[in-house]
Short mmCIF file of C-alpha atoms and ligand atoms in Angstrom, two decimals:
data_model
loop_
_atom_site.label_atom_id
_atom_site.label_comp_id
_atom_site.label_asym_id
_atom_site.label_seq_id
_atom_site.Cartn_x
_atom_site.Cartn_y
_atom_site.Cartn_z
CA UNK D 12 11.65 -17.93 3.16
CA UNK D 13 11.62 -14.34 4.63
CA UNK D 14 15.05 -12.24 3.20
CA UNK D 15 16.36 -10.47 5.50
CA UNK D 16 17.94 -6.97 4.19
CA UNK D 17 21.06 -4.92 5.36
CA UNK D 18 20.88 -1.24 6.01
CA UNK D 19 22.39 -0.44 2.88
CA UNK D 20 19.78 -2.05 1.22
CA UNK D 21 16.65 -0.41 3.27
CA UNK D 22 18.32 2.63 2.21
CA UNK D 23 18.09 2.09 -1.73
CA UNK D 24 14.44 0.77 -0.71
CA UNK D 25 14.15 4.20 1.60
CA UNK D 26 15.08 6.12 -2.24
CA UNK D 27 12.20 3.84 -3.83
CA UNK D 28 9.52 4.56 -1.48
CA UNK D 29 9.88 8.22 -1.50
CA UNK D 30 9.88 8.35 -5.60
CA UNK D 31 6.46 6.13 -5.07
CA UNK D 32 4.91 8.76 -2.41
CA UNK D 33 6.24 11.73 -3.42
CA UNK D 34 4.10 10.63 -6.55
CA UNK D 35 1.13 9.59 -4.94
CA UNK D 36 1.16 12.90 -3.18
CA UNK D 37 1.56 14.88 -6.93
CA UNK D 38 -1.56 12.62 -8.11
CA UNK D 39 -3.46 13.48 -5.12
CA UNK D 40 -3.31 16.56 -6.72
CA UNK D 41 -4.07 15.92 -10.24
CA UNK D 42 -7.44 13.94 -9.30
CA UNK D 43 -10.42 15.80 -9.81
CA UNK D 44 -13.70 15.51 -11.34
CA UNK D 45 -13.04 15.12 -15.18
CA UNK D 46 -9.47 13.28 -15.40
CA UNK D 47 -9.36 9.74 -16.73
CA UNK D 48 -7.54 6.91 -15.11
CA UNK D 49 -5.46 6.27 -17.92
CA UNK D 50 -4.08 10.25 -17.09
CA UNK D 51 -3.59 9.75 -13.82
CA UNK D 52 -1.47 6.69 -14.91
CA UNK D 53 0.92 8.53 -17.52
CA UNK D 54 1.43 11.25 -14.66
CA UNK D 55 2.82 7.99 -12.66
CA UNK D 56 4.48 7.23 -15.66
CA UNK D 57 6.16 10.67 -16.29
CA UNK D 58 7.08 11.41 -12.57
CA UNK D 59 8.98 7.97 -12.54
CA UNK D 60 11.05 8.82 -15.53
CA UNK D 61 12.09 11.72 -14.01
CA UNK D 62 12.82 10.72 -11.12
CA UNK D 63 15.28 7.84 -12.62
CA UNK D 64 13.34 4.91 -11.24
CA UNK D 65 11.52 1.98 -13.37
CA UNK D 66 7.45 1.68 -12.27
CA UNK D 67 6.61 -1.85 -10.77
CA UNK D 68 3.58 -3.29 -11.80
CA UNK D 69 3.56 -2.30 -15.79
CA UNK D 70 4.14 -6.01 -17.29
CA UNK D 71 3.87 -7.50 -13.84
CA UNK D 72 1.65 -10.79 -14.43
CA UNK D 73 0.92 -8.87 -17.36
CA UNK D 74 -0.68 -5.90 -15.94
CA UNK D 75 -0.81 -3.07 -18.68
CA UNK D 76 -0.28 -0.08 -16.75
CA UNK D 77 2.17 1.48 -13.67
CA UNK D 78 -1.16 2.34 -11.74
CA UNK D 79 -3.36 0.54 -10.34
CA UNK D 80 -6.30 2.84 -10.29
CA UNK D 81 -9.47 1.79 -8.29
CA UNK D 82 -12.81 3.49 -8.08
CA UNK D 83 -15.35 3.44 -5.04
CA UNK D 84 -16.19 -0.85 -5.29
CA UNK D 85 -13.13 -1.42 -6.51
CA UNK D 86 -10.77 -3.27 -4.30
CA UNK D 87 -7.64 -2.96 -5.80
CA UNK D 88 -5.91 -3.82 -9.12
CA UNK D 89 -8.23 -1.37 -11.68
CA UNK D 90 -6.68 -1.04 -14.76
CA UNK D 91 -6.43 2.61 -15.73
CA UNK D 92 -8.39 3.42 -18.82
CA UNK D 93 -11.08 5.50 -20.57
CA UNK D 94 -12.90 6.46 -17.09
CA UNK D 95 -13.70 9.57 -15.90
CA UNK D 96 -13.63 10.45 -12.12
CA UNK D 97 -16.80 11.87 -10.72
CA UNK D 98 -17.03 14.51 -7.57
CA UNK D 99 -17.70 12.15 -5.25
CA UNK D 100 -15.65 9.20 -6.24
CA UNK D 101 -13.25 7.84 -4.41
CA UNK D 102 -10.14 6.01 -5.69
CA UNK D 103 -7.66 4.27 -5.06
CA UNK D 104 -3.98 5.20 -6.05
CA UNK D 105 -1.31 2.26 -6.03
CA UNK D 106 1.83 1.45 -7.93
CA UNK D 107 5.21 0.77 -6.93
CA UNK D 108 8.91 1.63 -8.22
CA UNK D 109 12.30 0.30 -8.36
CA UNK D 110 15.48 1.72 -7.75
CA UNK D 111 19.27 0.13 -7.95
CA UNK D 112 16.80 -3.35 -8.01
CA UNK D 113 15.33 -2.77 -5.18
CA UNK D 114 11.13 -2.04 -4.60
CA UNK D 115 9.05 0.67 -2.95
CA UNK D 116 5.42 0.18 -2.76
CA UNK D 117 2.66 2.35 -1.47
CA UNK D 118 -0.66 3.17 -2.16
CA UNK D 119 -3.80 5.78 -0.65
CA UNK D 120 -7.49 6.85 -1.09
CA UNK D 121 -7.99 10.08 -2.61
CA UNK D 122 -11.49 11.73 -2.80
CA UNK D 123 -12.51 13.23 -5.84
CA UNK D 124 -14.04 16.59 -5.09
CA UNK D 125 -16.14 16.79 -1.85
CA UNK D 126 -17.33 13.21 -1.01
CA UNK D 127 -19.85 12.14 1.87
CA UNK D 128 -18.81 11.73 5.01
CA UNK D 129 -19.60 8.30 4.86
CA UNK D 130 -16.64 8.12 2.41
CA UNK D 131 -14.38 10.29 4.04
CA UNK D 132 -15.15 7.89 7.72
CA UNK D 133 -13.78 4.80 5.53
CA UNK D 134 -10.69 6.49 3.91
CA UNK D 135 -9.67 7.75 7.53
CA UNK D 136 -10.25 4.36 9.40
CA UNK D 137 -8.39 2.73 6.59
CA UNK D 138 -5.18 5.28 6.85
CA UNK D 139 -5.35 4.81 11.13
CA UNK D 140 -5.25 0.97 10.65
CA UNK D 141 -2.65 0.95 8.24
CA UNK D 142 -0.82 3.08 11.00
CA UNK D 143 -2.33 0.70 13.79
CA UNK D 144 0.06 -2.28 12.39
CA UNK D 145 2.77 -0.13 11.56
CA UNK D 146 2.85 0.94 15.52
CA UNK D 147 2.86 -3.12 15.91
CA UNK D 148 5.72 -3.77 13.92
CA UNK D 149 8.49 -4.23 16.60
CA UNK D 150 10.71 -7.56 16.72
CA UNK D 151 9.52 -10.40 18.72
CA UNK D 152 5.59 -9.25 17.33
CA UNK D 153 3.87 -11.58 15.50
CA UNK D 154 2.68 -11.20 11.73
CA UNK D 155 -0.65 -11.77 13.26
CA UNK D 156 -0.31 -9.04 15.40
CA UNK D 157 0.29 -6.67 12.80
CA UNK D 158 -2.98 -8.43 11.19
CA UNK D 159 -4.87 -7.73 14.58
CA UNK D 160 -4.55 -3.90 14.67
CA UNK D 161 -5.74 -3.55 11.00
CA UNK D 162 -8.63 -5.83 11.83
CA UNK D 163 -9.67 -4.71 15.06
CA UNK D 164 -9.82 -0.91 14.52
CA UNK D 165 -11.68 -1.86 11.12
CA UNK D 166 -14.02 -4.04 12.78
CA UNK D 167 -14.10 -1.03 15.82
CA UNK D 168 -15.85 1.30 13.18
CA UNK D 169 -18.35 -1.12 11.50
CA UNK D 170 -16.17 -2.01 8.98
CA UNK D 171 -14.78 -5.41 7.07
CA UNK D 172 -11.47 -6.39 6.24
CA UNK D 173 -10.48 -8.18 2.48
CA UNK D 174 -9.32 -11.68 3.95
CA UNK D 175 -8.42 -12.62 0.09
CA UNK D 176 -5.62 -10.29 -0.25
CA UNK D 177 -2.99 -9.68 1.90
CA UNK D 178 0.50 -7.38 2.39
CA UNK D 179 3.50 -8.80 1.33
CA UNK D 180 7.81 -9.05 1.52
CA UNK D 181 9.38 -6.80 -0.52
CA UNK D 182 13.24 -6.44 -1.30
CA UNK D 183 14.45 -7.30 -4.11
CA UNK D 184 11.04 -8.72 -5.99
CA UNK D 185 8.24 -6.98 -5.73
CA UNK D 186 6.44 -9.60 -3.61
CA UNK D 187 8.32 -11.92 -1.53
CA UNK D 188 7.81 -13.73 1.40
CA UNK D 189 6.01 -13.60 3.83
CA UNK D 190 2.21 -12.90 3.25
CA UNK D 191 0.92 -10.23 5.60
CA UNK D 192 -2.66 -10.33 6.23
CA UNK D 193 -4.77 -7.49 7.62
CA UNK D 194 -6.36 -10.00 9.95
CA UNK D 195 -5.37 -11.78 12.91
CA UNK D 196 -5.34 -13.62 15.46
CA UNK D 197 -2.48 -11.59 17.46
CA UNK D 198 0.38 -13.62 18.82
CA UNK D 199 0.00 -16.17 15.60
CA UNK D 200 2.04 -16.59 12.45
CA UNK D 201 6.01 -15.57 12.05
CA UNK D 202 7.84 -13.40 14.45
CA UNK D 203 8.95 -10.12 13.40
CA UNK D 204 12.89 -9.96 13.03
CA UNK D 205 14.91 -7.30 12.08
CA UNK D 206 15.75 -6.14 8.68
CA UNK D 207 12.29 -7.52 7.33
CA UNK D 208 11.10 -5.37 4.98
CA UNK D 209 6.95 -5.25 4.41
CA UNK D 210 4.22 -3.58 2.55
CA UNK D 211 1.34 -3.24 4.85
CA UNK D 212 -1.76 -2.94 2.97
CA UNK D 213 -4.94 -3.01 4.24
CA UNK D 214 -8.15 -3.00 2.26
CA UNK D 215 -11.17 -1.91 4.29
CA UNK D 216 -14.72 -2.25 2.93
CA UNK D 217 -18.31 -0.53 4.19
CA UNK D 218 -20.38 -3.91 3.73
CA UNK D 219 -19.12 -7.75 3.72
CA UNK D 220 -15.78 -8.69 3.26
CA UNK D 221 -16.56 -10.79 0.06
CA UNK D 222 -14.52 -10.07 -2.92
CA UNK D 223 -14.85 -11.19 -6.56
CA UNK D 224 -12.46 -10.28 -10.11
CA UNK D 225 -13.92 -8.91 -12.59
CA UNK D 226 -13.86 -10.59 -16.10
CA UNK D 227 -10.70 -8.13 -17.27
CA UNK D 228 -9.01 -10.48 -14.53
CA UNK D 229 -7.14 -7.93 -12.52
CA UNK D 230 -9.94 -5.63 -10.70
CA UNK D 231 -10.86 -6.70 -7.63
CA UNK D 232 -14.53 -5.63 -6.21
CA UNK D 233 -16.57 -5.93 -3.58
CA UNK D 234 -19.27 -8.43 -3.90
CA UNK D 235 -21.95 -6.42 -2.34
CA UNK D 236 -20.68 -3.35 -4.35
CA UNK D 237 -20.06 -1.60 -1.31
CA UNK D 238 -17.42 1.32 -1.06
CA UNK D 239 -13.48 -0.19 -0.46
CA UNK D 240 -10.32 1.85 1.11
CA UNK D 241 -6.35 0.80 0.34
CA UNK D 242 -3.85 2.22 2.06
CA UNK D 243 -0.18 1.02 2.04
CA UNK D 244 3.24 1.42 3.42
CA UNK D 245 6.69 0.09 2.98
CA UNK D 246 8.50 -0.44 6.55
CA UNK D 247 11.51 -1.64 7.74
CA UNK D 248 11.56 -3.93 10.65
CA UNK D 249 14.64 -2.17 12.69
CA UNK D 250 16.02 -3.70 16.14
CA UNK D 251 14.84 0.11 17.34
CA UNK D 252 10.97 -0.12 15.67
CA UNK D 253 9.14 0.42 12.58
CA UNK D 254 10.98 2.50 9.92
CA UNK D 255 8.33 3.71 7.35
CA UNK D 256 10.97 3.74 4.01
CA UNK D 257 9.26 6.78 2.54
CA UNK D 258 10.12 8.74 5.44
CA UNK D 259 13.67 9.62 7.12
CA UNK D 260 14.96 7.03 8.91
CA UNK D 261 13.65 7.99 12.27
CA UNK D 262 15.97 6.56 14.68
CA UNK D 263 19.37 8.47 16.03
CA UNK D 264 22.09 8.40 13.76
CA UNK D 265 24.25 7.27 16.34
CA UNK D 266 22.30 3.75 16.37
CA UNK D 267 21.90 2.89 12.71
CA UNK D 268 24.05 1.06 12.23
CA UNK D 269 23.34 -1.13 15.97
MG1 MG Z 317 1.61 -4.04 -2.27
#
């Protein structure tokens, strides 16, 4: 059962999202070859204080940490620990915050040092699908249209999508209805109404598609051990378009209320 949410509410999610990439944006900046995981994490963890919201994901299913931290053949879901980023490494940054109750989630690909440009092509075909849906997400589109640009420009550039995981509701609860996969086919699954709000998240590998867990049963790998890209985005379905919640609500002021 999708929630719909009020204005008022995107706006405490709007408040979320921006603590979440605001902080992505100030790890970006701390990852370099030498820092641990586990740093990167208490940086998370510090910024949120400070910032007055409570992180996500620590105690979430259990998960030990506000970061999910996940290197080159990691999916999504690495646990932040002992490791030490390499130049060349790629990793991916994901954690999400609440505010007044509500959730903002939002993750990226950050490369550590100069990486090869067969790295770099993945990251930036993961970020311009990511961007593909969110140009999708008008009312009366389907969820598997939204699934259809992530796949299709992945696919475009040689590349897989994770069928295993998917995007998700978000509102109050940090994963609500419905499941938003980064595959289609278009004009299938629910219609797009507005005042749903959704993390987009799609998870682009190099080789196959096939993921396993590893035994620490949150990291998520490829099977073939290939590279992996996550990117992700909070929107707002709005009767005007796609509001991205970690960015200014882009539509005239005049109509926000429509
Ligand atoms: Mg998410």
């Amino acid at each position: 059962m999708t929630t719909l949410r009020s204005f008022a509410e995107m706006e405490t999610m709007h408040r979320a999202c921006s603590i979440v990439v605001e902080t992505l944006a100030l790890l970006a900046e701390h990852t370099k070859p030498g820092i641990t995981t586990k740093e990167l994490d208490l940086i998370a963890a510090e910024n949120l204080r400070k910032r007055g919201a409570k992180p996500a994901f620590l105690g979430y299913h259990g998960f030990p940490a506000t970061l999910c931290a996940s290197v080159n053949d990691e999916v999504v879901h690495g646990i932040p620990g002992k490791r030490v980023l390499l130049e060349g490494d790629i990793i991916g940054l994901d954690f999400g915050a609440i505010v007044d109750g509500y959730y903002g989630d939002a993750a990226r690909t950050v490369a550590v040092g100069n990486v090869s440009p067969a790295a770099e092509r993945l990251m930036k075909v993961t970020e311009e699908s990511l961007h593909r849906a969110i140009e999708t997400a008008y009312p009366g589109k389907r969820l598997g249209d939204l699934g259809h640009a992530v796949e299709s420009h992945a696919v475009k550039h040689g590349y897989t999508v994770v069928r295993e995981l998917s995007g998700h509701g978000i509102g109050r609860n940090l994963h609500e209805d419905p499941q938003v996969p980064n595959y289609g086919p278009p004009g299938k699954r629910a219609r797009l109404e507005a005042g749903m709000c959704l993390a987009i998240e799609p998870m682009v590998n190099e080789g196959a598609a096939a993921t396993r867990t590893l035994p620490d049963k949150w990291t998520v790998v490829t099977e073939d051990k290939s590279l992996s890209a996550h990117y992700e985005l909070t929107i707002a379905v709005t009767e005007h378009g796609p509001w991205v919640l970690s960015e200014p609500y882009p539509f005239a002021q005049s109509v926000r209320h429509a």
